[in-house]
Short mmCIF file of C-alpha atoms in Angstrom, two decimals:
data_model
loop_
_atom_site.label_atom_id
_atom_site.label_comp_id
_atom_site.label_asym_id
_atom_site.label_seq_id
_atom_site.Cartn_x
_atom_site.Cartn_y
_atom_site.Cartn_z
CA MET A 1 -14.62 131.38 101.47
CA ALA A 2 -12.75 128.16 102.28
CA SER A 3 -14.50 124.82 102.11
CA ILE A 4 -14.66 121.74 104.30
CA GLN A 5 -15.21 118.08 103.48
CA CYS A 6 -18.69 116.88 104.48
CA HIS A 7 -20.05 113.34 104.62
CA ILE A 8 -23.67 112.52 105.39
CA VAL A 9 -24.21 108.82 106.00
CA SER A 10 -27.10 106.56 106.94
CA ALA A 11 -26.89 103.07 108.40
CA GLU A 12 -27.07 101.69 104.86
CA GLU A 13 -25.05 104.05 102.66
CA GLU A 14 -23.26 107.35 102.17
CA LEU A 15 -25.82 109.95 101.05
CA PHE A 16 -23.47 112.87 100.36
CA ALA A 17 -19.74 113.45 100.14
CA GLY A 18 -18.20 116.68 98.97
CA ASP A 19 -16.80 120.11 99.73
CA VAL A 20 -19.17 122.64 101.29
CA GLU A 21 -18.72 126.21 102.49
CA LEU A 22 -21.27 126.07 105.31
CA ILE A 23 -23.24 123.44 107.22
CA VAL A 24 -26.32 124.52 109.19
CA ALA A 25 -27.93 121.96 111.51
CA ALA A 26 -30.18 121.80 114.57
CA GLY A 27 -28.00 121.17 117.59
CA GLN A 28 -29.16 120.27 121.07
CA LEU A 29 -28.96 123.91 122.21
CA GLY A 30 -30.11 125.51 118.94
CA ASP A 31 -29.05 125.88 115.32
CA ILE A 32 -25.33 125.76 114.59
CA GLY A 33 -23.38 126.91 111.57
CA ILE A 34 -20.05 125.28 110.75
CA THR A 35 -17.46 126.75 108.38
CA ALA A 36 -13.88 125.74 107.52
CA SER A 37 -12.51 128.03 110.25
CA HIS A 38 -14.79 126.58 112.96
CA ALA A 39 -13.20 125.10 116.07
CA PRO A 40 -13.39 121.29 116.30
CA LEU A 41 -16.84 120.30 117.51
CA LEU A 42 -18.76 117.16 118.41
CA THR A 43 -22.42 117.71 119.28
CA VAL A 44 -25.74 115.90 119.30
CA LEU A 45 -28.04 116.75 116.39
CA GLN A 46 -31.78 117.12 116.89
CA PRO A 47 -34.28 115.89 114.31
CA GLY A 48 -34.56 118.45 111.54
CA SER A 49 -32.99 119.71 108.36
CA VAL A 50 -29.30 119.96 107.58
CA LYS A 51 -28.46 122.65 105.03
CA LEU A 52 -25.28 122.37 102.95
CA VAL A 53 -24.16 125.58 101.24
CA MET A 54 -21.85 125.05 98.27
CA LYS A 55 -19.84 127.62 96.34
CA ASP A 56 -21.10 127.23 92.78
CA SER A 57 -24.39 125.36 93.11
CA ASP A 58 -27.74 125.40 94.86
CA ASP A 59 -28.03 124.61 98.55
CA VAL A 60 -28.68 120.97 99.41
CA PHE A 61 -31.00 119.91 102.24
CA PHE A 62 -31.21 116.63 104.15
CA TYR A 63 -33.57 115.63 106.93
CA VAL A 64 -32.01 113.80 109.85
CA SER A 65 -33.76 112.05 112.71
CA GLY A 66 -30.75 112.74 114.95
CA GLY A 67 -27.06 111.99 114.98
CA PHE A 68 -23.79 113.67 115.88
#
C-alpha cells in the first residue's frame, strides 16, 4: 500500500511527522479514513482519537480536541 506524509501539530510544536498508510479520524459527519489514493479533502475534526497506521510498526494514536 502507498503511503502519505502526515504532520500532527499543536500550537506549540510538531508532534508527529512521517509516512503513514492510513489515517482514521472523527470527522464532523462520522469517522473518515484517508489513504494515499484519497481525493483531496479539507474537513472539520471532532474531538477524539486520530489513528495513524504505519507499514512496519505499531499503530500510533493521538487525541485531538478538534482541528481540520
